Coordinates of C-alpha atoms in Angstrom, one line a residue:
M1 CA 14.0 42.9 -35.6
K2 CA 13.5 44.7 -32.4
K3 CA 12.4 48.3 -31.7
I4 CA 14.4 50.8 -29.7
W5 CA 12.6 54.0 -28.5
L6 CA 14.0 57.2 -27.1
L7 CA 11.6 59.3 -25.0
S8 CA 12.0 62.7 -23.4
F9 CA 9.3 64.0 -21.1
L10 CA 8.8 66.3 -18.1
T11 CA 6.8 64.3 -15.6
C12 CA 5.7 60.7 -16.3
A13 CA 4.8 58.7 -19.3
F14 CA 3.0 55.7 -20.6
L15 CA 3.5 54.1 -24.0
W16 CA 1.1 51.8 -25.8
V17 CA 1.5 49.8 -29.0
N18 CA -1.7 48.7 -30.7
G19 CA -3.5 49.0 -27.4
Q20 CA -1.0 47.1 -25.3
E21 CA 1.1 48.8 -22.7
A22 CA 4.8 48.6 -23.6
Y23 CA 6.4 51.0 -21.1
R24 CA 5.7 53.2 -18.0
N25 CA 8.0 55.5 -16.1
N26 CA 7.6 57.5 -12.8
V27 CA 4.1 56.3 -12.1
T28 CA 2.6 53.5 -10.0
A29 CA 1.1 50.4 -11.6
N30 CA -2.4 50.5 -12.9
P31 CA -2.9 54.2 -12.6
A32 CA -6.2 56.0 -13.0
Y33 CA -6.7 58.8 -15.4
A34 CA -6.2 61.5 -12.8
D35 CA -3.2 60.0 -11.0
W36 CA -0.2 62.2 -10.6
A37 CA 3.3 61.3 -11.5
T38 CA 5.3 59.9 -8.6
M39 CA 7.7 62.9 -8.6
A40 CA 8.9 65.7 -10.8
I41 CA 11.4 64.7 -13.4
P42 CA 14.8 66.2 -12.7
N43 CA 16.9 68.3 -15.1
N44 CA 13.8 70.0 -16.4
G45 CA 13.0 67.2 -18.9
T46 CA 16.3 67.1 -20.6
D47 CA 17.1 63.5 -19.7
V48 CA 16.4 60.9 -22.4
Y49 CA 15.0 57.5 -21.5
T50 CA 15.4 54.4 -23.7
G51 CA 13.9 51.0 -23.8
T52 CA 13.3 48.0 -26.0
I53 CA 9.9 47.0 -27.4
S54 CA 9.4 43.4 -28.7
S55 CA 8.7 43.3 -32.4
T56 CA 5.8 40.9 -31.6
L57 CA 3.7 44.0 -30.5
F58 CA 3.8 45.3 -34.1
L59 CA 1.5 44.2 -36.9
P60 CA 1.9 44.2 -40.6
G61 CA 0.6 47.6 -42.1
N62 CA -0.3 50.5 -39.9
N63 CA 0.3 50.5 -36.2
V64 CA -1.0 52.8 -33.4
I65 CA 1.4 54.2 -30.9
A66 CA -0.1 56.1 -28.0
V67 CA 1.8 58.1 -25.3
E68 CA 0.1 59.6 -22.2
I69 CA 1.8 62.2 -20.1
H70 CA 0.9 62.9 -16.4
Q71 CA 2.0 65.9 -14.4
S72 CA 3.4 65.6 -10.9
A73 CA 1.3 68.4 -9.3
I74 CA -1.7 70.6 -10.1
N75 CA 0.5 73.6 -10.3
S76 CA 3.0 72.2 -12.7
S77 CA 3.8 75.0 -15.2
D78 CA 4.6 73.0 -18.4
L79 CA 4.0 69.7 -20.1
F80 CA 5.9 68.2 -23.1
F81 CA 7.3 65.0 -24.6
D82 CA 9.6 64.0 -27.5
M83 CA 9.9 60.4 -28.9
E84 CA 11.9 58.6 -31.5
L85 CA 11.3 54.9 -32.6
I86 CA 14.2 53.0 -34.2
G87 CA 14.2 49.6 -35.8
V88 CA 17.3 47.5 -35.0
T89 CA 18.2 44.1 -36.4
A90 CA 19.3 41.6 -33.8
P91 CA 22.9 40.3 -34.2
P92 CA 23.1 37.2 -36.2
A93 CA 23.7 33.8 -34.7
P94 CA 27.3 32.7 -35.0
V95 CA 28.1 29.8 -37.4
L96 CA 30.0 26.8 -36.1
L97 CA 33.2 26.4 -38.1
R98 CA 35.2 23.9 -36.1
G99 CA 34.4 21.3 -33.4
P100 CA 33.5 20.7 -30.8
Y101 CA 36.4 18.7 -29.7
L102 CA 37.4 17.3 -26.3
Q103 CA 40.8 17.8 -24.6
V104 CA 42.5 17.2 -21.2
G105 CA 39.8 14.9 -20.0
T106 CA 40.1 13.9 -16.3
K107 CA 37.9 12.1 -13.7
D108 CA 36.2 15.4 -12.8
S109 CA 36.8 17.9 -15.6
I110 CA 37.3 18.3 -19.4
T111 CA 38.1 21.0 -21.9
I112 CA 35.7 21.6 -24.8
R113 CA 36.9 23.7 -27.8
W114 CA 35.2 25.0 -30.9
R115 CA 35.5 27.9 -33.4
T116 CA 32.8 30.3 -34.8
D117 CA 32.8 32.7 -37.7
I118 CA 32.3 35.8 -35.6
A119 CA 33.5 36.7 -32.1
C120 CA 31.0 35.9 -29.4
N121 CA 30.9 34.7 -25.8
S122 CA 31.1 31.0 -25.0
T123 CA 28.6 28.8 -23.1
V124 CA 28.6 25.0 -22.4
R125 CA 25.7 23.3 -20.8
W126 CA 25.9 19.7 -19.6
G127 CA 24.1 16.9 -17.7
T128 CA 23.8 13.2 -17.4
I129 CA 20.5 13.0 -19.3
F130 CA 20.2 14.0 -22.9
G131 CA 18.2 17.3 -23.2
V132 CA 18.4 18.0 -19.5
Y133 CA 21.4 20.3 -18.7
P134 CA 21.4 21.5 -15.1
N135 CA 25.0 22.7 -15.3
S136 CA 26.3 25.6 -17.4
L137 CA 29.4 27.7 -17.7
T138 CA 29.8 31.0 -19.7
D139 CA 32.9 32.9 -20.6
A140 CA 31.8 36.5 -21.4
K141 CA 34.9 37.3 -23.5
D142 CA 34.1 37.5 -27.2
T143 CA 36.3 35.2 -29.3
I144 CA 36.2 33.0 -32.3
D145 CA 38.3 30.3 -30.7
H146 CA 36.4 29.0 -27.7
V147 CA 38.1 27.1 -24.9
L148 CA 36.0 26.2 -21.9
R149 CA 37.0 23.9 -19.1
I150 CA 34.1 22.4 -17.2
G151 CA 34.3 20.7 -13.8
T152 CA 32.4 19.1 -11.0
L153 CA 32.1 15.8 -13.0
S154 CA 31.8 12.4 -11.5
A155 CA 34.3 9.7 -12.5
D156 CA 33.4 7.2 -15.3
T157 CA 30.1 8.9 -16.0
K158 CA 28.5 9.7 -19.4
Y159 CA 27.6 13.4 -19.9
F160 CA 25.7 15.1 -22.7
Y161 CA 26.6 18.6 -23.6
T162 CA 25.7 21.6 -25.7
I163 CA 27.9 24.4 -27.0
G164 CA 27.1 27.9 -28.1
T165 CA 26.7 31.4 -26.6
S166 CA 24.6 32.8 -23.8
T167 CA 21.9 33.4 -26.4
F168 CA 22.3 30.8 -29.1
T169 CA 22.8 27.0 -29.0
L170 CA 25.1 25.9 -31.8
Q171 CA 25.2 22.2 -31.3
A172 CA 23.2 19.9 -29.0
G173 CA 22.9 16.4 -30.6
L174 CA 22.6 13.0 -29.0
D175 CA 26.2 12.4 -30.1
N176 CA 27.5 15.4 -28.2
N177 CA 28.5 13.3 -25.2
F178 CA 31.7 12.2 -23.4
L179 CA 32.7 9.7 -20.7
S180 CA 34.7 11.1 -17.9
L181 CA 37.9 9.2 -17.0
P182 CA 37.5 6.2 -14.7
P183 CA 39.0 6.0 -11.2
D184 CA 42.7 5.0 -11.0
N185 CA 41.7 1.7 -9.6
T186 CA 39.1 0.9 -12.2
T187 CA 38.7 -2.8 -13.1
R188 CA 36.8 -2.3 -16.4
K189 CA 38.3 -2.7 -19.9
L190 CA 39.9 0.4 -21.3
R191 CA 39.9 1.2 -25.0
F192 CA 42.3 3.4 -27.0
L193 CA 42.6 4.5 -30.6
A194 CA 45.8 5.8 -32.3
I195 CA 45.9 7.4 -35.7
G196 CA 49.0 8.4 -37.6
D197 CA 49.7 10.5 -40.6
C198 CA 46.0 11.0 -41.0
G199 CA 45.4 14.6 -42.2
N200 CA 45.3 14.5 -46.0
S201 CA 41.6 14.4 -46.7
S202 CA 42.1 11.3 -48.8
T203 CA 39.6 8.4 -49.5
N204 CA 41.9 6.2 -47.4
Q205 CA 41.5 8.6 -44.4
K206 CA 37.7 8.5 -44.7
N207 CA 37.7 4.7 -45.2
S208 CA 40.0 4.1 -42.2
R209 CA 37.7 6.4 -40.1
D210 CA 34.5 4.6 -41.2
A211 CA 36.0 1.1 -40.7
F212 CA 36.9 1.9 -37.1
I213 CA 33.4 3.3 -36.5
N214 CA 32.0 0.1 -37.8
Y215 CA 34.4 -2.0 -35.7
I216 CA 33.9 -0.2 -32.4
G217 CA 30.1 0.0 -32.6
S218 CA 28.6 1.4 -29.4
N219 CA 31.7 0.9 -27.2
N220 CA 33.3 3.9 -25.8
V221 CA 37.0 4.9 -26.5
D222 CA 38.8 6.2 -23.4
G223 CA 41.5 8.1 -25.3
M224 CA 42.3 9.0 -28.9
I225 CA 46.0 9.7 -29.6
L226 CA 47.5 11.4 -32.6
L227 CA 50.9 10.2 -33.9
G228 CA 51.8 13.3 -35.8
D229 CA 51.5 14.7 -39.3
N230 CA 48.0 15.5 -38.4
A231 CA 47.5 18.0 -41.3
Y232 CA 49.3 17.9 -44.6
N233 CA 51.3 19.4 -46.2
T234 CA 52.7 22.1 -43.9
G235 CA 50.3 22.0 -40.9
T236 CA 48.7 25.4 -41.6
D237 CA 45.5 26.3 -39.9
A238 CA 43.6 26.0 -43.2
E239 CA 45.0 22.5 -43.7
Y240 CA 44.0 21.5 -40.1
Q241 CA 40.5 22.7 -40.9
T242 CA 40.1 20.8 -44.2
N243 CA 42.2 17.7 -43.6
F244 CA 41.6 17.1 -39.9
F245 CA 38.7 18.9 -38.2
N246 CA 36.3 18.6 -41.1
I247 CA 37.1 14.9 -41.5
Y248 CA 36.5 13.9 -37.9
K249 CA 34.0 16.6 -36.7
D250 CA 30.9 14.5 -37.0
N251 CA 32.3 11.5 -35.2
F252 CA 35.6 11.1 -33.3
L253 CA 36.0 14.6 -32.1
K254 CA 32.5 15.0 -30.6
Y255 CA 32.9 12.2 -28.1
Y256 CA 36.5 10.9 -27.9
K257 CA 39.0 12.7 -25.6
L258 CA 42.0 13.7 -27.8
Y259 CA 45.7 13.6 -26.8
P260 CA 48.0 14.6 -29.7
A261 CA 51.7 14.4 -30.6
P262 CA 53.3 16.5 -33.3
G263 CA 55.1 15.4 -36.5
N264 CA 57.4 17.1 -38.9
H265 CA 54.5 18.4 -41.0
D266 CA 53.0 20.0 -38.0
Y267 CA 56.1 22.1 -37.8
G268 CA 55.7 23.1 -41.5
N269 CA 57.9 20.3 -42.6
T270 CA 61.0 22.6 -42.2
S271 CA 63.8 22.6 -39.7
T272 CA 63.5 26.4 -39.4
N273 CA 60.4 25.9 -37.2
T274 CA 61.7 23.3 -34.8
G275 CA 62.1 25.9 -32.0
S276 CA 58.7 27.4 -32.5
R277 CA 55.9 26.8 -30.1
N278 CA 53.5 29.0 -32.0
M279 CA 52.5 26.7 -34.9
P280 CA 48.9 26.0 -35.6
Y281 CA 49.4 22.6 -33.9
H282 CA 50.2 24.4 -30.6
K283 CA 47.4 26.8 -31.0
N284 CA 44.7 24.2 -31.9
F285 CA 45.3 21.8 -29.0
S286 CA 45.2 21.9 -25.2
V287 CA 47.3 19.3 -23.5
P288 CA 47.8 18.2 -19.8
M289 CA 51.2 19.8 -19.4
A290 CA 50.7 20.7 -15.8
G291 CA 50.2 17.1 -14.6
E292 CA 46.4 17.4 -14.5
I293 CA 45.9 13.7 -15.3
G294 CA 48.9 12.4 -13.5
G295 CA 52.6 12.2 -14.5
V296 CA 55.3 14.7 -13.9
P297 CA 54.3 18.1 -15.3
S298 CA 56.3 19.0 -18.4
G299 CA 55.3 22.7 -18.5
V300 CA 55.4 22.7 -22.3
Q301 CA 52.9 21.8 -25.0
N302 CA 55.0 19.6 -27.2
Y303 CA 55.5 16.7 -24.7
Y304 CA 53.6 15.6 -21.6
S305 CA 52.3 12.5 -19.8
Y306 CA 49.0 11.4 -18.3
N307 CA 47.3 8.4 -16.7
I308 CA 44.1 6.6 -17.6
G309 CA 43.2 3.9 -15.2
D310 CA 46.3 1.7 -14.8
V311 CA 47.9 2.9 -18.0
H312 CA 50.6 5.6 -18.1
F313 CA 50.8 7.5 -21.4
I314 CA 53.8 9.6 -22.6
S315 CA 53.4 11.9 -25.7
L316 CA 56.7 13.0 -27.1
D317 CA 58.0 15.4 -29.7
S318 CA 60.5 13.7 -32.1
Y319 CA 60.9 16.7 -34.4
G320 CA 60.9 19.9 -32.4
K321 CA 63.9 21.2 -30.5
D322 CA 64.4 22.4 -26.9
N323 CA 67.1 24.3 -25.0
A324 CA 67.0 27.3 -27.3
N325 CA 66.5 25.2 -30.4
T326 CA 69.7 23.1 -29.7
T327 CA 68.5 19.6 -28.4
K328 CA 66.2 17.0 -29.9
M329 CA 64.3 14.3 -28.2
Y330 CA 67.1 11.8 -28.6
D331 CA 69.7 14.1 -27.0
T332 CA 69.8 12.3 -23.6
L333 CA 70.9 15.4 -21.6
G334 CA 68.3 17.7 -23.3
A335 CA 65.2 19.1 -21.7
Q336 CA 62.8 16.5 -23.1
A337 CA 64.9 13.4 -22.3
T338 CA 65.6 14.8 -18.8
W339 CA 61.9 15.3 -18.2
L340 CA 61.2 11.8 -19.6
K341 CA 63.6 10.1 -17.2
A342 CA 62.0 11.9 -14.2
D343 CA 58.5 11.0 -15.4
L344 CA 59.4 7.3 -15.9
A345 CA 61.0 7.2 -12.5
A346 CA 57.8 8.5 -10.9
N347 CA 55.5 6.1 -12.8
N348 CA 53.9 3.3 -10.8
K349 CA 51.3 2.2 -13.3
R350 CA 51.1 -1.4 -14.5
W351 CA 51.2 -0.5 -18.2
T352 CA 53.2 2.2 -20.0
V353 CA 52.7 3.4 -23.5
A354 CA 55.0 5.9 -25.3
Y355 CA 54.1 7.5 -28.6
F356 CA 55.9 9.9 -30.9
H357 CA 56.2 10.5 -34.7
H358 CA 59.6 9.2 -35.9
P359 CA 60.0 5.4 -35.6
P360 CA 63.3 3.6 -34.7
Y361 CA 62.5 0.7 -37.0
T362 CA 60.9 1.0 -40.4
K363 CA 61.3 0.2 -44.1
T364 CA 58.2 1.6 -45.7
S365 CA 58.3 5.3 -46.9
H366 CA 61.2 6.0 -44.5
D367 CA 64.4 4.0 -43.8
S368 CA 65.5 3.6 -40.2
D369 CA 68.9 2.3 -41.4
A370 CA 69.6 5.4 -43.6
E371 CA 68.0 8.4 -41.9
T372 CA 70.0 10.2 -39.3
D373 CA 67.2 11.1 -36.9
L374 CA 65.7 7.5 -36.9
Q375 CA 69.2 6.0 -36.3
A376 CA 69.7 8.4 -33.3
I377 CA 66.3 7.5 -31.8
R378 CA 67.1 3.8 -32.1
E379 CA 70.8 4.0 -30.8
K380 CA 70.4 6.6 -28.1
F381 CA 66.8 7.2 -27.1
I382 CA 64.8 4.0 -26.9
R383 CA 67.3 2.6 -24.4
I384 CA 65.6 5.0 -21.9
L385 CA 62.2 3.5 -22.7
E386 CA 63.2 -0.1 -22.5
R387 CA 65.2 0.0 -19.3
N388 CA 62.2 1.7 -17.6
G389 CA 59.7 -1.0 -18.6
V390 CA 57.8 0.8 -21.4
D391 CA 55.5 -1.9 -22.8
L392 CA 54.3 -0.4 -26.1
I393 CA 56.0 2.2 -28.4
V394 CA 53.8 3.6 -31.1
C395 CA 55.0 5.8 -34.0
G396 CA 53.9 7.1 -37.4
H397 CA 56.0 8.9 -40.1
S398 CA 56.3 5.9 -42.3
H399 CA 53.2 5.4 -44.4
G400 CA 52.3 1.8 -43.7
Y401 CA 51.9 -0.5 -40.7
E402 CA 54.7 -2.5 -39.1
R403 CA 54.7 -4.4 -35.8
S404 CA 57.7 -6.0 -34.1
Y405 CA 58.3 -9.0 -32.0
L406 CA 59.0 -8.4 -28.3
L407 CA 62.3 -6.5 -28.9
K408 CA 65.0 -6.1 -26.3
N409 CA 68.4 -4.4 -26.7
Y410 CA 68.2 -4.1 -30.5
F411 CA 70.0 -0.8 -30.7
S412 CA 73.3 -1.2 -32.6
A413 CA 73.9 0.1 -36.1
S414 CA 77.0 0.9 -38.2
G415 CA 75.2 3.6 -40.2
L416 CA 75.2 1.6 -43.4
V417 CA 72.0 0.9 -45.2
N418 CA 70.4 -2.4 -44.2
T419 CA 73.1 -3.2 -41.7
L420 CA 70.8 -3.2 -38.7
D421 CA 68.2 -5.2 -40.6
N422 CA 70.7 -7.8 -41.6
D423 CA 72.0 -7.9 -38.0
F424 CA 68.6 -9.0 -36.5
N425 CA 68.8 -12.3 -34.5
A426 CA 65.8 -13.4 -32.6
T427 CA 67.9 -15.2 -30.0
N428 CA 69.8 -12.0 -29.2
H429 CA 67.3 -9.3 -29.9
T430 CA 64.0 -10.5 -28.5
A431 CA 62.9 -11.0 -24.9
T432 CA 61.4 -14.4 -25.9
G433 CA 64.6 -15.5 -27.7
N434 CA 62.6 -16.7 -30.7
L435 CA 60.0 -15.6 -33.3
Q436 CA 57.1 -15.8 -31.0
N437 CA 54.5 -13.4 -32.6
A438 CA 51.8 -13.1 -29.8
I439 CA 48.9 -13.4 -32.3
Y440 CA 47.4 -15.6 -29.7
D441 CA 45.3 -17.8 -31.9
A442 CA 46.7 -21.3 -31.2
S443 CA 48.8 -21.3 -34.3
A444 CA 52.5 -22.0 -34.3
N445 CA 54.6 -19.5 -32.3
S446 CA 51.5 -17.5 -31.5
C447 CA 51.4 -17.5 -27.7
A448 CA 51.0 -14.1 -26.1
F449 CA 54.0 -12.2 -24.8
I450 CA 54.3 -12.8 -21.0
Y451 CA 56.3 -11.0 -18.4
N452 CA 56.0 -9.6 -14.9
S453 CA 55.1 -6.0 -14.0
G454 CA 57.9 -3.6 -13.1
R455 CA 60.3 -0.9 -14.2
Y456 CA 62.9 -3.1 -15.9
N457 CA 63.8 -4.2 -19.4
H458 CA 61.3 -7.0 -20.1
G459 CA 61.2 -6.1 -23.8
S460 CA 58.9 -3.7 -25.8
V461 CA 56.6 -4.0 -28.8
Y462 CA 57.2 -1.4 -31.5
V463 CA 54.3 -0.3 -33.8
V464 CA 54.5 1.9 -36.8
S465 CA 51.0 3.0 -37.7
G466 CA 51.2 5.8 -40.3
S467 CA 48.5 4.8 -42.8
A468 CA 45.3 6.4 -41.3
G469 CA 45.5 8.9 -44.2
Q470 CA 48.7 8.6 -46.2
L471 CA 49.3 5.4 -48.0
P472 CA 52.0 5.1 -50.7
G473 CA 51.8 1.4 -51.5
T474 CA 55.6 1.4 -51.9
T475 CA 58.5 -0.1 -49.9
L476 CA 62.2 0.5 -49.5
S477 CA 65.2 -1.8 -49.8
G478 CA 65.2 -4.3 -46.9
Y479 CA 61.4 -4.4 -46.5
P480 CA 60.1 -6.1 -44.5
L481 CA 62.4 -5.5 -41.6
G482 CA 63.5 -8.7 -39.9
C483 CA 62.5 -7.5 -36.5
M484 CA 58.9 -7.0 -37.7
H485 CA 56.4 -9.9 -37.4
Y486 CA 53.9 -8.1 -39.7
S487 CA 54.3 -5.3 -42.3
N488 CA 51.7 -3.9 -44.6
V489 CA 51.8 -1.0 -47.1
A490 CA 48.9 -2.1 -49.2
N491 CA 46.1 -1.4 -46.8
G492 CA 45.4 1.7 -44.7
G493 CA 44.0 1.7 -41.2
V494 CA 44.3 2.6 -37.5
F495 CA 45.9 1.1 -34.5
Y496 CA 43.6 0.1 -31.6
F497 CA 44.3 -1.5 -28.3
E498 CA 42.5 -2.6 -25.1
V499 CA 43.8 -2.9 -21.6
D500 CA 41.8 -5.3 -19.3
S501 CA 43.6 -5.5 -15.9
N502 CA 46.8 -7.5 -16.6
R503 CA 45.9 -8.2 -20.3
L504 CA 46.6 -6.0 -23.4
D505 CA 45.1 -6.7 -26.8
A506 CA 46.1 -4.7 -29.8
K507 CA 44.8 -4.7 -33.4
F508 CA 45.5 -3.1 -36.8
I509 CA 42.0 -2.2 -37.9
S510 CA 41.7 -1.8 -41.7
Y511 CA 38.9 -2.2 -44.3
V512 CA 38.0 -4.6 -47.1
A513 CA 38.5 -2.2 -50.0
A514 CA 37.7 1.3 -51.2
G515 CA 34.0 1.7 -51.0
N516 CA 33.7 -1.2 -48.6
T517 CA 34.4 -0.2 -45.0
T518 CA 33.6 -3.5 -43.4
P519 CA 36.4 -3.7 -40.8
V520 CA 39.2 -6.2 -41.2
V521 CA 41.7 -7.0 -38.4
R522 CA 44.9 -7.5 -40.4
D523 CA 47.3 -7.9 -37.4
Q524 CA 46.8 -8.5 -33.7
F525 CA 48.9 -9.3 -30.6
T526 CA 48.3 -9.9 -26.9
V527 CA 50.4 -9.3 -23.8
F528 CA 49.9 -10.7 -20.3
K529 CA 51.5 -9.6 -17.1
D530 CA 51.9 -11.4 -13.8
V531 CA 50.5 -14.8 -15.0
N532 CA 51.6 -18.4 -14.9
K533 CA 51.7 -18.3 -11.2
T534 CA 52.3 -21.1 -8.6
T535 CA 50.5 -20.5 -5.4
N536 CA 50.8 -22.6 -2.2
I537 CA 47.7 -22.5 0.1
V538 CA 47.0 -24.0 3.5
V539 CA 43.4 -24.3 4.5
N540 CA 41.5 -25.8 7.4
Q541 CA 39.3 -28.8 6.7
F542 CA 35.8 -27.9 5.6
D543 CA 36.6 -24.2 5.2
P544 CA 35.5 -22.6 2.0
L545 CA 38.2 -22.1 -0.7
Q546 CA 38.2 -20.0 -3.9
L547 CA 40.8 -20.3 -6.6
T548 CA 41.0 -17.6 -9.2
A549 CA 43.0 -17.7 -12.5
S550 CA 45.5 -14.8 -12.8
W551 CA 44.3 -13.6 -16.2
R552 CA 41.1 -12.6 -18.0
G553 CA 40.1 -14.7 -21.0
A554 CA 39.3 -18.4 -21.4
Y555 CA 39.8 -21.1 -18.7
K556 CA 39.9 -24.8 -18.3
W557 CA 40.4 -26.4 -14.9
A558 CA 42.1 -29.9 -14.8
V559 CA 39.4 -31.5 -12.6
S560 CA 36.4 -33.5 -13.1
G561 CA 34.0 -31.8 -15.5
N562 CA 36.7 -29.3 -16.6
P563 CA 35.0 -26.1 -15.4
L564 CA 35.4 -23.2 -17.8
T565 CA 35.0 -20.4 -15.2
R566 CA 37.7 -18.1 -13.9
I567 CA 36.9 -19.0 -10.3
F568 CA 36.9 -22.6 -9.0
N569 CA 35.7 -23.7 -5.5
P570 CA 37.3 -27.0 -4.6
S571 CA 36.2 -29.2 -1.8
T572 CA 38.3 -29.1 1.4
A573 CA 36.8 -32.2 3.0
V574 CA 39.8 -34.5 2.5
I575 CA 43.0 -33.9 4.5
G576 CA 46.2 -33.7 2.5
T577 CA 47.7 -31.9 -0.5
T578 CA 46.1 -31.6 -3.9
T579 CA 47.5 -29.7 -6.9
Y580 CA 45.0 -27.9 -9.1
T581 CA 45.9 -26.4 -12.5
V582 CA 44.0 -24.0 -14.8
T583 CA 45.0 -23.3 -18.4
D584 CA 43.8 -21.0 -21.2
D585 CA 42.1 -22.4 -24.3
K586 CA 45.3 -22.0 -26.4
N587 CA 47.7 -23.8 -24.0
C588 CA 49.8 -20.7 -23.4
L589 CA 48.9 -19.9 -19.8
Q590 CA 48.8 -22.1 -16.7
D591 CA 48.3 -21.3 -13.0
I592 CA 49.2 -23.9 -10.4
F593 CA 47.6 -24.1 -6.9
N594 CA 49.1 -26.4 -4.3
V595 CA 46.4 -26.7 -1.7
T596 CA 47.1 -28.4 1.7
V597 CA 44.0 -29.2 3.8
T598 CA 44.8 -29.6 7.5
T599 CA 42.8 -31.1 10.4
L600 CA 41.1 -28.9 12.9
L601 CA 41.3 -29.2 16.7
S602 CA 38.0 -30.6 18.1
V603 CA 37.4 -27.2 19.7
E604 CA 38.1 -23.6 19.0
M605 CA 39.7 -22.1 22.2
T606 CA 39.0 -18.4 22.8
S607 CA 40.8 -17.9 26.1
F608 CA 43.2 -19.8 28.4
A609 CA 44.6 -18.9 31.8
A610 CA 46.8 -20.7 34.4
A611 CA 47.2 -19.6 38.0
L612 CA 49.3 -21.0 41.0
D613 CA 47.0 -21.8 44.0
G614 CA 49.2 -23.0 46.8
H615 CA 50.7 -26.3 45.6
Q616 CA 48.2 -26.5 42.8
V617 CA 47.7 -24.9 39.4
A618 CA 44.3 -23.7 38.4
L619 CA 43.5 -23.9 34.6
N620 CA 40.6 -22.0 33.1
W621 CA 39.6 -21.8 29.5
T622 CA 36.7 -21.1 27.2
I623 CA 35.7 -22.4 23.8
A624 CA 33.6 -20.9 21.0
N625 CA 32.7 -24.0 18.9
Q626 CA 33.1 -27.7 19.1
H627 CA 33.8 -29.8 16.0
N628 CA 33.4 -33.5 15.1
N629 CA 30.8 -34.0 17.8

């Protein structure tokens, strides 16, 4: 409660509350009893002056308010005052209903969003030390949906932040933090989380969430991607609140940067909405559609691309329609496919990951041999991805987990149920030509997938991860698909992958059972690029030499003592050619170094000159060092 007073007087006035001065007007500080007012009040005392008195000056029970009026001159003809005191209740603090959640994170900026119960202004404060926030940004516009983009960040730096208004702080916990994106040339490991078909507020959704929290521990996640059907059943704002924001508000959303894709349920699960860009999905999320994080700008919310380190991500919309609601993602001359081709042509990152809702291969709650959209994606669309060297294609829609071999050119289908599945032949439809599964654990057929970088068809891994919330526990005829190494409809979970230079490791993170969220890795695979190299080196005798394995992992050098380090420094004392090999601990990788050590001249000549002097030639030279003295 605060007090507002209204005072009308002719010359000057003082106001005291319980003996403490609360206000003065038209008189100098610390006046004596006989001091005059500074000047005569204009308008013959009809002006009203207002002010605010802190409620702390008032005591319980009776209070004494004193007003003193001074004239401006000895010949002033009149003296009066009029006063009114009003008690006013301060506006209530807004209540946080949603968020905060993090969007469009870059190396130097990030968007922070939240929702309040009443319209108010928006303030974010941030800094690199918890509790110390030297930076702040306020948007004076009153709103319930708050969207603030803060900048001047340093790359790959952890920041703590608070959200609220210019008056109230609504959240300021230790877990209100984020890590800005690393530089493009970062050499550290990058971590990513993908959740599909999550938003149903089920026990499985919460168990999958908690299992991942237990798995990741204190490690940061550089990006969280949504695979669609983020809020069941029809993607209303109320369903988003209950089934998505409320489930993840105390964990993922506070500190993971979010990059969503829509599913059919985000369009209300009806084809009448496919042309709409005003669904709750579009209102709730900010995306980098202007190329803020790399990639070709899409200019639309439903598909976009971005870069994190040496990884290019493409978020696509497999349900909405473009071109005045006439073309879908798989229409190769439509707006989305046209943009995608341009984006892939401009991409120069080592790794490329595409994600969208509807999978080209599945036999869990949906059938890719029977459903028209899934067939069209497989037959017409994924050719674009494969020929441009996309490494990983992640989808949802089917409520289970399925992971393929390294598929290549497996597109054809006759439209009959199970025909494509029965057609699968590892020799013809995988890049490895066999059932190599890339589990990378030294078991049979488990070597990692290996190929060189570049925008060409080296094969792609397809993942269906639609059990972060939904989990039917049922299968369709033809399950499991022949092109899938691993399929699971019994256990829910999330898809997680790491990129460490030229190595990618991916895992299906599940949990033991309902009530036991100890994490369980039920599937895994590894991909290496630009390994198994043969390198020819010529080095001068006695010069230092450093050999470095082309991958990150485990090492064993085929020399005396079998060093286990990535770097090996061989002796160059003996003239001749020596071959050094290094392998991994699973006998899947091998680099070969052919080192030729050559002899040195006894001197190092730094200059030489020859000049004709009559019938003689004068030779002059200088040397820097002399060897083999």
